[in-house]
Amino acid sequence: VPDAHRDGITCIREWNQFIVTGGEDHYCRVWHRRTRELLAQYCVHRSPITDIILDLEKPNLFHSCSEDRLIVTYDVKKNRPIVQRMTPNSNCTGLAQRRDCEREVLSCGLDGRILFWDIDVAEPVGCFHEPDTKLICLAVSPDGRYVAAGTEHSWVYIFDLSESRKIQEQEGHTGSITSIVWSPDQKQLITTSADASVAVW
């Protein structure tokens, strides 16, 4: 798809029938996976999109975050944004979603906080805080018990959601961690870094 966004594309996610992209031009766009047709576009953010996730429970919803501190939930059936939340202290750098409880959306930011958001509540309903740390990305484990976060100073943190505490921290890169994913069997974490390396934990 040429010229899918006016500037760089910062994130991409896919459903069975659709592809969602976010860009430096502040837009989130929904594309038909087979025809490549642009189906919808939303310009709610005022800064580049930093992450997009598809909702685990409702297949018509997706969530985006941005450097403008907004976290937005969209309904593609209604073709509009339905919820907007503002992180209190810092721009939002990454999103994930709990697989238990209320399917809360998790956000991380440069203030060292992982915030928990319920779709029906304007303010965060929970928080992990790592002072003097800039969090770049995060991922919830396949069984939903753990969340792993990558930092600007090359560390990986793992938190136990059921016990609400950090259980591990590891260092293996020499640059900022740019993405983090769990393996399907949950025995490994894979991270990429600004130091041009990929690490398997």
Short mmCIF file of N, CA and C in Angstrom, two decimals, residues 69-148:
data_model
loop_
_atom_site.label_atom_id
_atom_site.label_comp_id
_atom_site.label_asym_id
_atom_site.label_seq_id
_atom_site.Cartn_x
_atom_site.Cartn_y
_atom_site.Cartn_z
N ARG A 69 0.17 11.53 25.31
CA ARG A 69 -0.31 10.99 26.60
C ARG A 69 -1.71 10.41 26.53
N LEU A 70 -2.36 10.46 25.36
CA LEU A 70 -3.71 9.90 25.23
C LEU A 70 -3.68 8.41 24.95
N ILE A 71 -4.64 7.68 25.54
CA ILE A 71 -4.93 6.30 25.20
C ILE A 71 -6.37 6.28 24.69
N VAL A 72 -6.57 5.81 23.47
CA VAL A 72 -7.88 5.90 22.82
C VAL A 72 -8.37 4.51 22.45
N THR A 73 -9.65 4.25 22.69
CA THR A 73 -10.30 3.01 22.28
C THR A 73 -11.27 3.32 21.14
N TYR A 74 -11.19 2.51 20.07
CA TYR A 74 -12.02 2.72 18.87
C TYR A 74 -12.94 1.52 18.67
N ASP A 75 -14.12 1.78 18.13
CA ASP A 75 -15.06 0.73 17.75
C ASP A 75 -15.22 0.79 16.22
N VAL A 76 -14.72 -0.22 15.52
CA VAL A 76 -14.77 -0.18 14.06
C VAL A 76 -16.18 -0.42 13.53
N LYS A 77 -17.04 -1.06 14.33
CA LYS A 77 -18.44 -1.22 13.90
C LYS A 77 -19.17 0.11 13.94
N LYS A 78 -18.94 0.89 14.98
CA LYS A 78 -19.56 2.21 15.10
C LYS A 78 -18.77 3.26 14.31
N ASN A 79 -17.56 2.89 13.90
CA ASN A 79 -16.68 3.76 13.11
C ASN A 79 -16.37 5.07 13.83
N ARG A 80 -15.98 4.93 15.10
CA ARG A 80 -15.63 6.12 15.86
C ARG A 80 -14.84 5.75 17.12
N PRO A 81 -14.07 6.70 17.65
CA PRO A 81 -13.46 6.48 18.97
C PRO A 81 -14.54 6.53 20.05
N ILE A 82 -14.43 5.66 21.04
CA ILE A 82 -15.48 5.59 22.06
C ILE A 82 -14.98 5.98 23.46
N VAL A 83 -13.66 5.85 23.71
CA VAL A 83 -13.12 6.20 25.03
C VAL A 83 -11.77 6.88 24.83
N GLN A 84 -11.53 7.96 25.59
CA GLN A 84 -10.23 8.61 25.61
C GLN A 84 -9.78 8.76 27.06
N ARG A 85 -8.53 8.38 27.34
CA ARG A 85 -7.97 8.52 28.68
C ARG A 85 -6.63 9.22 28.58
N MET A 86 -6.26 9.95 29.61
CA MET A 86 -5.01 10.70 29.62
C MET A 86 -4.09 10.17 30.71
N THR A 87 -2.87 9.79 30.32
CA THR A 87 -1.90 9.39 31.34
C THR A 87 -1.47 10.62 32.11
N PRO A 88 -1.27 10.51 33.42
CA PRO A 88 -1.11 11.72 34.24
C PRO A 88 0.23 12.42 34.13
N ASN A 89 1.33 11.68 33.90
CA ASN A 89 2.64 12.30 34.06
C ASN A 89 3.54 12.25 32.85
N SER A 90 3.30 11.35 31.90
CA SER A 90 4.27 11.15 30.84
C SER A 90 3.60 10.62 29.59
N ASN A 91 4.27 10.83 28.44
CA ASN A 91 3.73 10.25 27.22
C ASN A 91 3.74 8.73 27.29
N CYS A 92 2.83 8.11 26.57
CA CYS A 92 2.63 6.66 26.60
C CYS A 92 3.46 6.02 25.49
N THR A 93 4.24 5.00 25.83
CA THR A 93 5.14 4.37 24.86
C THR A 93 4.72 2.97 24.44
N GLY A 94 3.87 2.29 25.21
CA GLY A 94 3.47 0.93 24.85
C GLY A 94 2.17 0.52 25.50
N LEU A 95 1.51 -0.48 24.89
CA LEU A 95 0.23 -1.00 25.38
C LEU A 95 0.26 -2.52 25.43
N ALA A 96 -0.53 -3.08 26.33
CA ALA A 96 -0.79 -4.52 26.40
C ALA A 96 -2.17 -4.67 27.04
N GLN A 97 -2.63 -5.91 27.20
CA GLN A 97 -3.95 -6.12 27.80
C GLN A 97 -3.93 -7.35 28.68
N ARG A 98 -4.53 -7.23 29.85
CA ARG A 98 -4.64 -8.38 30.76
C ARG A 98 -5.57 -9.43 30.16
N ARG A 99 -5.28 -10.68 30.46
CA ARG A 99 -6.11 -11.78 29.99
C ARG A 99 -7.04 -12.27 31.09
N ASP A 100 -6.92 -11.69 32.29
CA ASP A 100 -7.78 -12.07 33.41
C ASP A 100 -8.58 -10.84 33.85
N CYS A 101 -9.18 -10.94 35.00
CA CYS A 101 -9.92 -9.81 35.61
C CYS A 101 -10.88 -9.16 34.62
N GLU A 102 -10.74 -7.86 34.46
CA GLU A 102 -11.65 -7.08 33.62
C GLU A 102 -11.08 -6.80 32.25
N ARG A 103 -10.07 -7.58 31.81
CA ARG A 103 -9.41 -7.34 30.52
C ARG A 103 -8.88 -5.91 30.45
N GLU A 104 -8.28 -5.46 31.54
CA GLU A 104 -7.78 -4.09 31.61
C GLU A 104 -6.65 -3.87 30.60
N VAL A 105 -6.62 -2.68 30.03
CA VAL A 105 -5.52 -2.26 29.16
C VAL A 105 -4.39 -1.76 30.04
N LEU A 106 -3.17 -2.17 29.72
CA LEU A 106 -1.98 -1.71 30.42
C LEU A 106 -1.21 -0.75 29.53
N SER A 107 -0.71 0.32 30.11
CA SER A 107 0.14 1.27 29.38
C SER A 107 1.44 1.45 30.14
N CYS A 108 2.51 1.73 29.39
CA CYS A 108 3.78 2.08 30.03
C CYS A 108 4.25 3.41 29.49
N GLY A 109 5.12 4.07 30.26
CA GLY A 109 5.56 5.40 29.86
C GLY A 109 6.94 5.74 30.36
N LEU A 110 7.39 6.91 29.99
CA LEU A 110 8.73 7.36 30.32
C LEU A 110 8.87 7.80 31.77
N ASP A 111 7.77 7.78 32.53
CA ASP A 111 7.83 8.09 33.96
C ASP A 111 8.05 6.84 34.80
N GLY A 112 8.27 5.68 34.15
CA GLY A 112 8.52 4.44 34.89
C GLY A 112 7.28 3.76 35.42
N ARG A 113 6.11 4.15 34.93
CA ARG A 113 4.87 3.56 35.44
C ARG A 113 4.22 2.64 34.41
N ILE A 114 3.70 1.52 34.91
CA ILE A 114 2.75 0.70 34.18
C ILE A 114 1.39 0.96 34.80
N LEU A 115 0.46 1.50 34.02
CA LEU A 115 -0.86 1.85 34.50
C LEU A 115 -1.90 0.88 33.99
N PHE A 116 -2.92 0.61 34.80
CA PHE A 116 -4.00 -0.31 34.47
C PHE A 116 -5.27 0.50 34.24
N TRP A 117 -5.91 0.27 33.08
CA TRP A 117 -7.07 1.07 32.69
C TRP A 117 -8.29 0.18 32.47
N ASP A 118 -9.37 0.49 33.16
CA ASP A 118 -10.66 -0.15 32.92
C ASP A 118 -11.43 0.72 31.93
N ILE A 119 -12.09 0.11 30.97
CA ILE A 119 -12.76 0.87 29.92
C ILE A 119 -13.88 1.75 30.47
N ASP A 120 -14.38 1.42 31.67
CA ASP A 120 -15.50 2.18 32.24
C ASP A 120 -15.06 3.24 33.25
N VAL A 121 -13.73 3.37 33.49
CA VAL A 121 -13.23 4.28 34.52
C VAL A 121 -12.23 5.24 33.89
N ALA A 122 -12.36 6.53 34.22
CA ALA A 122 -11.50 7.54 33.59
C ALA A 122 -10.07 7.50 34.12
N GLU A 123 -9.90 7.20 35.40
CA GLU A 123 -8.57 7.20 36.01
C GLU A 123 -7.99 5.79 36.06
N PRO A 124 -6.66 5.64 36.15
CA PRO A 124 -6.07 4.30 36.26
C PRO A 124 -6.58 3.58 37.50
N VAL A 125 -6.76 2.27 37.38
CA VAL A 125 -7.24 1.47 38.51
C VAL A 125 -6.12 0.70 39.19
N GLY A 126 -4.89 0.81 38.69
CA GLY A 126 -3.74 0.15 39.29
C GLY A 126 -2.45 0.69 38.71
N CYS A 127 -1.32 0.38 39.38
CA CYS A 127 -0.05 0.94 38.93
C CYS A 127 1.13 0.11 39.46
N PHE A 128 2.13 -0.13 38.61
CA PHE A 128 3.47 -0.52 39.03
C PHE A 128 4.37 0.69 38.75
N HIS A 129 5.31 0.97 39.65
CA HIS A 129 6.17 2.13 39.44
C HIS A 129 7.63 1.76 39.68
N GLU A 130 8.45 2.03 38.67
CA GLU A 130 9.90 1.88 38.77
C GLU A 130 10.53 3.27 38.65
N PRO A 131 10.85 3.91 39.78
CA PRO A 131 11.39 5.27 39.73
C PRO A 131 12.69 5.34 38.92
N ASP A 132 12.92 6.48 38.31
CA ASP A 132 14.14 6.74 37.53
C ASP A 132 14.32 5.75 36.39
N THR A 133 13.22 5.25 35.86
CA THR A 133 13.24 4.30 34.76
C THR A 133 12.31 4.78 33.65
N LYS A 134 12.74 4.63 32.42
CA LYS A 134 11.89 4.95 31.28
C LYS A 134 11.47 3.65 30.61
N LEU A 135 10.18 3.33 30.67
CA LEU A 135 9.65 2.11 30.09
C LEU A 135 9.26 2.36 28.63
N ILE A 136 9.66 1.44 27.75
CA ILE A 136 9.46 1.63 26.31
C ILE A 136 8.39 0.70 25.75
N CYS A 137 8.32 -0.54 26.24
CA CYS A 137 7.40 -1.53 25.68
C CYS A 137 7.04 -2.54 26.74
N LEU A 138 5.94 -3.26 26.54
CA LEU A 138 5.52 -4.28 27.49
C LEU A 138 4.70 -5.35 26.80
N ALA A 139 4.62 -6.52 27.44
CA ALA A 139 3.86 -7.65 26.90
C ALA A 139 3.37 -8.52 28.04
N VAL A 140 2.11 -8.97 27.95
CA VAL A 140 1.52 -9.87 28.94
C VAL A 140 1.76 -11.31 28.49
N SER A 141 2.12 -12.18 29.44
CA SER A 141 2.41 -13.57 29.12
C SER A 141 1.17 -14.30 28.62
N PRO A 142 1.35 -15.41 27.86
CA PRO A 142 0.20 -16.14 27.32
C PRO A 142 -0.80 -16.62 28.37
N ASP A 143 -0.32 -16.96 29.57
CA ASP A 143 -1.27 -17.41 30.60
C ASP A 143 -1.87 -16.24 31.37
N GLY A 144 -1.41 -15.01 31.09
CA GLY A 144 -1.99 -13.83 31.71
C GLY A 144 -1.46 -13.49 33.08
N ARG A 145 -0.50 -14.26 33.61
CA ARG A 145 -0.04 -14.01 34.97
C ARG A 145 1.04 -12.94 35.06
N TYR A 146 1.88 -12.83 34.04
CA TYR A 146 3.05 -11.95 34.12
C TYR A 146 2.99 -10.86 33.05
N VAL A 147 3.66 -9.75 33.36
CA VAL A 147 3.88 -8.72 32.35
C VAL A 147 5.37 -8.41 32.34
N ALA A 148 5.94 -8.39 31.14
CA ALA A 148 7.35 -8.06 30.96
C ALA A 148 7.45 -6.68 30.33
#
